[in-house]
Structure formats: C-alpha cells, structure tokens
mmCIF file of C-alpha atoms in Angstrom:
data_model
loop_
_atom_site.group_PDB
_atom_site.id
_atom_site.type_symbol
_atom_site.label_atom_id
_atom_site.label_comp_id
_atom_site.label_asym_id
_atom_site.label_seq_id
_atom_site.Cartn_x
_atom_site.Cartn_y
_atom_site.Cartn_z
ATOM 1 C CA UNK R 1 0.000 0.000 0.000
ATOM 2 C CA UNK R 2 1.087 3.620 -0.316
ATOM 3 C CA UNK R 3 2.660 5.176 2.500
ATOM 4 C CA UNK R 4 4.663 7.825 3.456
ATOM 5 C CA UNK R 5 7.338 7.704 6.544
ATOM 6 C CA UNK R 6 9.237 10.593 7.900
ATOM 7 C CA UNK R 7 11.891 11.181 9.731
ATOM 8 C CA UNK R 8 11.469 11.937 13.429
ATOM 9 C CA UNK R 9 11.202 14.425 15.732
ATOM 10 C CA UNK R 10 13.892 17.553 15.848
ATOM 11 C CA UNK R 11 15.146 20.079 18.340
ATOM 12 C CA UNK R 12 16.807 23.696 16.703
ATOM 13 C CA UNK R 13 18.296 26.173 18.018
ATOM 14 C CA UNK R 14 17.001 29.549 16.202
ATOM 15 C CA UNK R 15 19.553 30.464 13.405
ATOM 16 C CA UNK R 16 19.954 26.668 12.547
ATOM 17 C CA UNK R 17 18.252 24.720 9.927
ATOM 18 C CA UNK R 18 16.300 21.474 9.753
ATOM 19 C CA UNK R 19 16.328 18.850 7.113
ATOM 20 C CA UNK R 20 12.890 16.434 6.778
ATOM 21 C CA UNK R 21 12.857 13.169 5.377
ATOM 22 C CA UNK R 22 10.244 11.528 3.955
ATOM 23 C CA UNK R 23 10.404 7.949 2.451
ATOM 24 C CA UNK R 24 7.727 6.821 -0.325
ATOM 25 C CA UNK R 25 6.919 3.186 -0.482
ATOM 26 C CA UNK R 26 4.242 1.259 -2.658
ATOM 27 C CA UNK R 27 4.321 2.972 -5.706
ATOM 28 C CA UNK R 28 5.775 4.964 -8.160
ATOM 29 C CA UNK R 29 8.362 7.835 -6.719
ATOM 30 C CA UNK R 30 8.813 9.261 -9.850
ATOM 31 C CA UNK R 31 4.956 9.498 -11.199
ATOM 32 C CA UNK R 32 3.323 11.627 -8.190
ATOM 33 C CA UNK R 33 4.278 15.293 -7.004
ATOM 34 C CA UNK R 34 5.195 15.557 -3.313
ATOM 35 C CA UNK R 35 3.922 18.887 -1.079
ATOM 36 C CA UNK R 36 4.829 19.838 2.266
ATOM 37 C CA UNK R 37 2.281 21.427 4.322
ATOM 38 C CA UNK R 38 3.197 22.462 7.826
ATOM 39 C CA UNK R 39 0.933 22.825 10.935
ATOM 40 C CA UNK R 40 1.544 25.026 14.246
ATOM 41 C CA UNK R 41 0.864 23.804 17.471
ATOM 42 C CA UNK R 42 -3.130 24.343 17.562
ATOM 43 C CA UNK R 43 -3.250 26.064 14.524
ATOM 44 C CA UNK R 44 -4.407 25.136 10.950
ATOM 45 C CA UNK R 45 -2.545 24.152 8.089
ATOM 46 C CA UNK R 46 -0.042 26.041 6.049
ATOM 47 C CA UNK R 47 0.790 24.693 2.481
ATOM 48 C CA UNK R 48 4.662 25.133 2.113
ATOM 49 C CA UNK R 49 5.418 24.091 -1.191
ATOM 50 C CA UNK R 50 5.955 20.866 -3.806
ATOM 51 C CA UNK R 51 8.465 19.453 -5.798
ATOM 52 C CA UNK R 52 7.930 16.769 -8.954
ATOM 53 C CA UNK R 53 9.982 13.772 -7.806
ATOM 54 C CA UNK R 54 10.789 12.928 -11.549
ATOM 55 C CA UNK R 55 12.503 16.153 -12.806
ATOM 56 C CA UNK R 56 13.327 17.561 -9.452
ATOM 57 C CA UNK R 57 11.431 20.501 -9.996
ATOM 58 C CA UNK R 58 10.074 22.412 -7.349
ATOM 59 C CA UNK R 59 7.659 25.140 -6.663
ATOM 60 C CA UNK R 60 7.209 27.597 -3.184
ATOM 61 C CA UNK R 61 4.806 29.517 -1.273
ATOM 62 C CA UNK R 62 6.324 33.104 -1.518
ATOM 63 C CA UNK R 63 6.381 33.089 2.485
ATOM 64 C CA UNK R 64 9.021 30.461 2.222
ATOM 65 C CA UNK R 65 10.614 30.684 -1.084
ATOM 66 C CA UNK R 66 14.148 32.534 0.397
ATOM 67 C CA UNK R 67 14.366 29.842 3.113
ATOM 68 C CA UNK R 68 12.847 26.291 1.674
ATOM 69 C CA UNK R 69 14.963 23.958 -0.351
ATOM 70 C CA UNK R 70 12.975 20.752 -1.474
ATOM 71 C CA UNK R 71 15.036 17.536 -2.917
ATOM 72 C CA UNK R 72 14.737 14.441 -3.691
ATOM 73 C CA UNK R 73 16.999 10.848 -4.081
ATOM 74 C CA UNK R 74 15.076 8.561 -6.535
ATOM 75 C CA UNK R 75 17.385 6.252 -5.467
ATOM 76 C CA UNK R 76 15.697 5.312 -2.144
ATOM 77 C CA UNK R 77 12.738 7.140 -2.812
ATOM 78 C CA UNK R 78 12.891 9.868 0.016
ATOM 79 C CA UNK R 79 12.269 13.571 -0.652
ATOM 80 C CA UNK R 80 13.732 16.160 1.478
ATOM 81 C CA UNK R 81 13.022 19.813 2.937
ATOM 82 C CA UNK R 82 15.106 21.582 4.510
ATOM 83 C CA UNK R 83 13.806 25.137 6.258
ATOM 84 C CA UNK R 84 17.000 27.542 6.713
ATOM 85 C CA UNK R 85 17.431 29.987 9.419
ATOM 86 C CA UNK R 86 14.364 28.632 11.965
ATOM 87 C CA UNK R 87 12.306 30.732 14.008
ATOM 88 C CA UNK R 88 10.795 30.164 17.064
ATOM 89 C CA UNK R 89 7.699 30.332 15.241
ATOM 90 C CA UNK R 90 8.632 27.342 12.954
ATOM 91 C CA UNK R 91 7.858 25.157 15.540
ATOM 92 C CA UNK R 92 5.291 23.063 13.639
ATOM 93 C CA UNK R 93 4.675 19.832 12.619
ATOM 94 C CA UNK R 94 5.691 19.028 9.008
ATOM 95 C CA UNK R 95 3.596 16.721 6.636
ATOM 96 C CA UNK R 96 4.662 15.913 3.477
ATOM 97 C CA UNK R 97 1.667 14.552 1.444
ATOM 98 C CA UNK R 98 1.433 12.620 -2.240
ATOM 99 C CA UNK R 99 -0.691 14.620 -4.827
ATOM 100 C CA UNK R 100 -3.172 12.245 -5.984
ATOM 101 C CA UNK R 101 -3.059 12.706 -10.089
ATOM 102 C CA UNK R 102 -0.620 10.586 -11.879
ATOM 103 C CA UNK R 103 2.387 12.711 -13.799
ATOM 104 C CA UNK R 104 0.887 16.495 -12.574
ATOM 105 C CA UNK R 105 0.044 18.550 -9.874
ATOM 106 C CA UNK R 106 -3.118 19.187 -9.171
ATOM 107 C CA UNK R 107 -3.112 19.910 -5.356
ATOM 108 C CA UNK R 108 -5.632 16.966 -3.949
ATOM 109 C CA UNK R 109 -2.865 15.548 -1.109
ATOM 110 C CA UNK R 110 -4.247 11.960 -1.171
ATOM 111 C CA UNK R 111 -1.390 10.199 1.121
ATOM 112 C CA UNK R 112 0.233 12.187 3.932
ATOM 113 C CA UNK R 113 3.258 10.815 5.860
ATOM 114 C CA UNK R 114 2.711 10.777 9.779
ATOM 115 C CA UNK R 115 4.629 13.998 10.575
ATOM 116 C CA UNK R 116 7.524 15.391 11.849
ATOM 117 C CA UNK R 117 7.498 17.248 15.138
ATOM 118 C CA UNK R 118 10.057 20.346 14.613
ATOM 119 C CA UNK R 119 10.597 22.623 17.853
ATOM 120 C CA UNK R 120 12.783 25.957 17.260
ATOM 121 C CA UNK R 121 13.657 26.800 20.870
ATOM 122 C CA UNK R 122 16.803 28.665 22.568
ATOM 123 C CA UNK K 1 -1.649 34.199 -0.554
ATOM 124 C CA UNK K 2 -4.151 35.210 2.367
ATOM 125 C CA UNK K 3 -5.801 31.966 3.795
ATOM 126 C CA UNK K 4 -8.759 31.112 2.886
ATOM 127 C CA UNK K 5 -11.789 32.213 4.976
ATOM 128 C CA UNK K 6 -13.818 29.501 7.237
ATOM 129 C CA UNK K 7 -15.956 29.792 9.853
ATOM 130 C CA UNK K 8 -14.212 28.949 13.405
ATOM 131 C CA UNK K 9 -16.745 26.223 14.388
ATOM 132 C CA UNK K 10 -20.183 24.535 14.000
ATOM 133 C CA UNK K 11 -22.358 22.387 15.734
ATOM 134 C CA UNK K 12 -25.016 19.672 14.683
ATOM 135 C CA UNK K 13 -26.572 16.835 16.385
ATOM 136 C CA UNK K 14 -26.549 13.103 14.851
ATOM 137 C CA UNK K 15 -28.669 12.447 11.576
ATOM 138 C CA UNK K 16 -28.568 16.564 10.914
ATOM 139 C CA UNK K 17 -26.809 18.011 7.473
ATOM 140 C CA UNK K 18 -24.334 20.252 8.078
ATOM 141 C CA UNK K 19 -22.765 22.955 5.839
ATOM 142 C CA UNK K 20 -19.221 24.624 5.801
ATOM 143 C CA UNK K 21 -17.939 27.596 3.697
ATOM 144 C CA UNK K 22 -14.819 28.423 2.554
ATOM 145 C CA UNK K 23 -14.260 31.573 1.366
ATOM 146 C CA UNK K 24 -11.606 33.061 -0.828
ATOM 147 C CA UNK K 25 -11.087 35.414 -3.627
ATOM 148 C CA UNK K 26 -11.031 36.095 -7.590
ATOM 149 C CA UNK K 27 -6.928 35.091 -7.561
ATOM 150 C CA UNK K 28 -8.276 31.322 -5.884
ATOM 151 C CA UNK K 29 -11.358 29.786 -5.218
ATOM 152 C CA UNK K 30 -12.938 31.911 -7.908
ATOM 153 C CA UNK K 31 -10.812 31.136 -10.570
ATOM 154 C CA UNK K 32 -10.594 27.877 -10.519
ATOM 155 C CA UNK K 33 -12.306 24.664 -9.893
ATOM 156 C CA UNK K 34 -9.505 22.842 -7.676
ATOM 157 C CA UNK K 35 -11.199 23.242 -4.265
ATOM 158 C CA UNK K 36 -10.325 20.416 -2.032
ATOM 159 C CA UNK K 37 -11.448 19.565 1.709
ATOM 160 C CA UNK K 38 -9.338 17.493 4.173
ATOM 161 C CA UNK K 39 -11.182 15.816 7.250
ATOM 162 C CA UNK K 40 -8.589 15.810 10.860
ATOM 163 C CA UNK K 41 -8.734 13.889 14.085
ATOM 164 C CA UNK K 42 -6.871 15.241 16.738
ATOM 165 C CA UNK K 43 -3.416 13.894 16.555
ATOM 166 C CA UNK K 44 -3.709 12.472 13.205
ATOM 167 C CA UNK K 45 -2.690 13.604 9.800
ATOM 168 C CA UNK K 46 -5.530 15.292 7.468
ATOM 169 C CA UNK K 47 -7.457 12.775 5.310
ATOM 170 C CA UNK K 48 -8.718 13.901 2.013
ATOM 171 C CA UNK K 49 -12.404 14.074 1.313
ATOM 172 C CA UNK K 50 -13.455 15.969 -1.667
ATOM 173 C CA UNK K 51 -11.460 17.280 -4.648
ATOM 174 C CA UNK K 52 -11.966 19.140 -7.283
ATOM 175 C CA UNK K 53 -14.899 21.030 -5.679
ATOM 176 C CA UNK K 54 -17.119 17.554 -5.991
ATOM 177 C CA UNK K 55 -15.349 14.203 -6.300
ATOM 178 C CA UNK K 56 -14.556 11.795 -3.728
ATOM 179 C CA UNK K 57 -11.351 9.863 -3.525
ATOM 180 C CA UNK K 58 -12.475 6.230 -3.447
ATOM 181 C CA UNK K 59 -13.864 4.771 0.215
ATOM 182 C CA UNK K 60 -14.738 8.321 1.371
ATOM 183 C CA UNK K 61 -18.928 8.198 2.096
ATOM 184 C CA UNK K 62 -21.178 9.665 -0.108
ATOM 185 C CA UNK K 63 -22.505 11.561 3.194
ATOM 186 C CA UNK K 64 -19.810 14.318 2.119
ATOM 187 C CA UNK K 65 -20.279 16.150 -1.019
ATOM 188 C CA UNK K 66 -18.726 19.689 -2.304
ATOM 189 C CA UNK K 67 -20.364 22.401 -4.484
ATOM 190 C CA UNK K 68 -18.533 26.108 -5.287
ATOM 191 C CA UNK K 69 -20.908 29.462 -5.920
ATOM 192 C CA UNK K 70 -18.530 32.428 -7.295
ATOM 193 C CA UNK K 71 -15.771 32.507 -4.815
ATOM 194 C CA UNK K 72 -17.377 30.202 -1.941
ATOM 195 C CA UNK K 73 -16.774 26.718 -1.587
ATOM 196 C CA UNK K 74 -19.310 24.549 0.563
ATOM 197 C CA UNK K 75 -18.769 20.705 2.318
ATOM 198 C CA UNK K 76 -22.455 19.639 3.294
ATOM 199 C CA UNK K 77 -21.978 16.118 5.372
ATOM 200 C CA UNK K 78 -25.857 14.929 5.484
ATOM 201 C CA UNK K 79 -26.484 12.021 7.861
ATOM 202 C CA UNK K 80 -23.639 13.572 10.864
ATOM 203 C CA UNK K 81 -22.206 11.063 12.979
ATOM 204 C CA UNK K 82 -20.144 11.418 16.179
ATOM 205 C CA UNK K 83 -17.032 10.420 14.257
ATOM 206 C CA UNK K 84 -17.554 13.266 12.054
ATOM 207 C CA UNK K 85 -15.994 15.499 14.570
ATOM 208 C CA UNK K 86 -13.184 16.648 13.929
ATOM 209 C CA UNK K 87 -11.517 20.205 12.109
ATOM 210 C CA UNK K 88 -12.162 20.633 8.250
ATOM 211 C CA UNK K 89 -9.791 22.426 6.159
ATOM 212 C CA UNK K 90 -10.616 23.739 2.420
ATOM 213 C CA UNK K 91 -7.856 24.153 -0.031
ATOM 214 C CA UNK K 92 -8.070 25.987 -3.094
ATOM 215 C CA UNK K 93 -5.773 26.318 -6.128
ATOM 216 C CA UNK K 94 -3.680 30.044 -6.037
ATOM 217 C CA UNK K 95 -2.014 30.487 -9.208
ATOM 218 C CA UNK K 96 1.439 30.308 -10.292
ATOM 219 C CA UNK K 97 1.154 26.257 -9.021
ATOM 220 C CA UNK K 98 0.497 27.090 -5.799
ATOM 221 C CA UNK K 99 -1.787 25.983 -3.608
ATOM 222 C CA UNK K 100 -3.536 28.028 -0.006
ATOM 223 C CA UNK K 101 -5.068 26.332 2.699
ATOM 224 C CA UNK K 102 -8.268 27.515 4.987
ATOM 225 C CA UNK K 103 -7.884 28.310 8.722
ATOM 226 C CA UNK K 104 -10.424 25.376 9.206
ATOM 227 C CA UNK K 105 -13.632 24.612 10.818
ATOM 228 C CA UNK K 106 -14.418 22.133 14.214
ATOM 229 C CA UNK K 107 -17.035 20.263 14.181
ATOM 230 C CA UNK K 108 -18.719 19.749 17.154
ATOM 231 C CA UNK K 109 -21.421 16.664 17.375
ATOM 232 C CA UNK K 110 -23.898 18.000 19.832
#
C-alpha cells in the first residue's frame, strides 16, 4: 500500500536549519508530485510548497521561497526539505503529502506521511 | 496568498446536514475549480475528502459532497455522525502552481 514515513522528531536552536525526510513506499516515486504542508501547534494548516519527484522541480509559497529547499533521491525514494534559518515560530509539525493525479500537480494531497514534530527553541 | 476564509466552528446533532464555507477570492477559489477539503482527528494527519470542488477519492462516504458558488466553496456532510468530529480544512488552487489552505472549521457533534 502507499505510504509515506518521515523522519522523526527535531530540536533547533534559532539560526539553525532542519532537514525532513520523507520515504515513499508502494508505488511509483517518480509518477506523483510531493507537497509539504506544515501545521503550528493548535493552529491550521499552512501549504509550504511541492516538488515533482521525476525532474526535481520544485515550486514555493512566496512566504518560504528565500528559506525552503525541497530535494529528492530517486534512489531510495525519500524527498527532502530543509527550512533555513528557523524561528521560534517554525515550531510546527511538518507533513509531506502525495498529490493524488498521476504525472501532474493538481493539489488533492491523497497520502500524507505521519509527521515530523520540529521545535525551534533557545 | 491570504488563507482562505472559514468559519471557526459549527455544531449539529446526529442524523442533521451540516454545511461549511470556505471563502476566498477572484486570484483562488474563484478562478478555478480545484477546491479540495481534508477531514482531521486530533493527533492524526488530514485525510482527504473531496477534490476538485465535488469528487470523492475512493472509500470516502457519499454523506460528504462539495459544491462552489462564485468565490465560496461549501462541504455539506448529510447524515452527521459522532465520528464526524473533527476540524475541516478547504484548499483551493492560487495560481502560479500554488496551492492556499483555509484556517479550518471544528465540528462539534452536539
């Protein structure tokens, strides 16, 4: 079955950066867009940003665009995000989540990994 | 993007329909039919229940179904049951391949 496993839990200091993992298993790495959609302690969701798995290609919300760099290793299936220069208010948890349409982005996130607690704190 | 507008909570009692809105703007929900809604339990991940204003992924009930008027989205879940509580998020297409979430909606089961 599809499913999406991240890496776990992280403690920052502010200033540092943070690098997620998040392993695909169950189909095909290359044929589905991965986002990342973050989540503030009792707050709602915040789409971050995707990248296309096959070409490496990736697209950002403008709030994160200077700071967000999104990767991938098709050889272990496992895209990456890594936030730059955290914030106290980064402290979030961090989904990443497969787009549901074969070859395209089209923004339905049909498969979301469990998350990845991230806590920015001096 | 500015998130997309949703009311902070509602309430229903079992076997009631319930409605949600979602609100956004010409640059999102407007424009474009690529409205989705996401379903979360406390301490779980979101679950997707309607894209594309309408559709549902495959196993989600046909007690949820999505409509859009101008540049409001709706979620109507007829039939509510007490595992229907839980905070709804809309999502809407932005432009430029980008995507803006909703500050969601809990739903209380009276």
């Amino acid at each position: 079955q599809v499913q999406l496993v991240q890496s776990g839990a992280e403690v920052k200091k502010p200033g540092a950066s943070v690098k997620v993992s998040c392993k695909a298993s169950g189909y095909t790495f290359t044929g589905y867009y991965m986002h990342w959609v973050r989540q503030a302690p009792g707050q709602g969701l915040e789409w971050m940003g995707w990248i296309n798995p096959n070409s490496g290609g990736t697209n950002c919300s403008q709030k994160f665009q200077v700071r967000v760099t999104m990767t991938r290793d098709t050889s272990i299936s496992t895209v990456y995000m890594e936030l730059r220069r955290l914030r106290s208010d980064d402290t979030a948890m961090y989904y990443c989540a497969r787009d549901s349409a074969f070859s395209m982005v089209r923004g339905d996130m049909g498969t979301w990994g469990q998350g990845t607690v991230v806590t920015v704190s001096s | 993007q500015s998130a997309l507008t949703q009311p902070a909570s509602v309430s229903g009692s079992p076997g009631q329909s319930i409605t949600f809105s979602c609100t956004g703007t010409s640059s999102d929900v407007e424009s474009y039919n690529v409205v989705s809604w996401y379903q979360q339990h406390p301490g779980k991940a979101p679950k997707l229940i309607i894209y594309e204003v309408s559709k549902r992924p495959s196993g989600v009930s046909n007690r949820f179904s999505g409509s859009k008027s101008g540049n409001t989205a709706s979620l109507t879940i007829s039939g509510l049951q007490a595992e229907d509580e839980a905070v709804y998020y809309c999502c809407s297409y932005a432009g430029s391949n980008t995507w803006v979430f909703g500050g969601g909606t809990k739903l209380t089961v009276l």
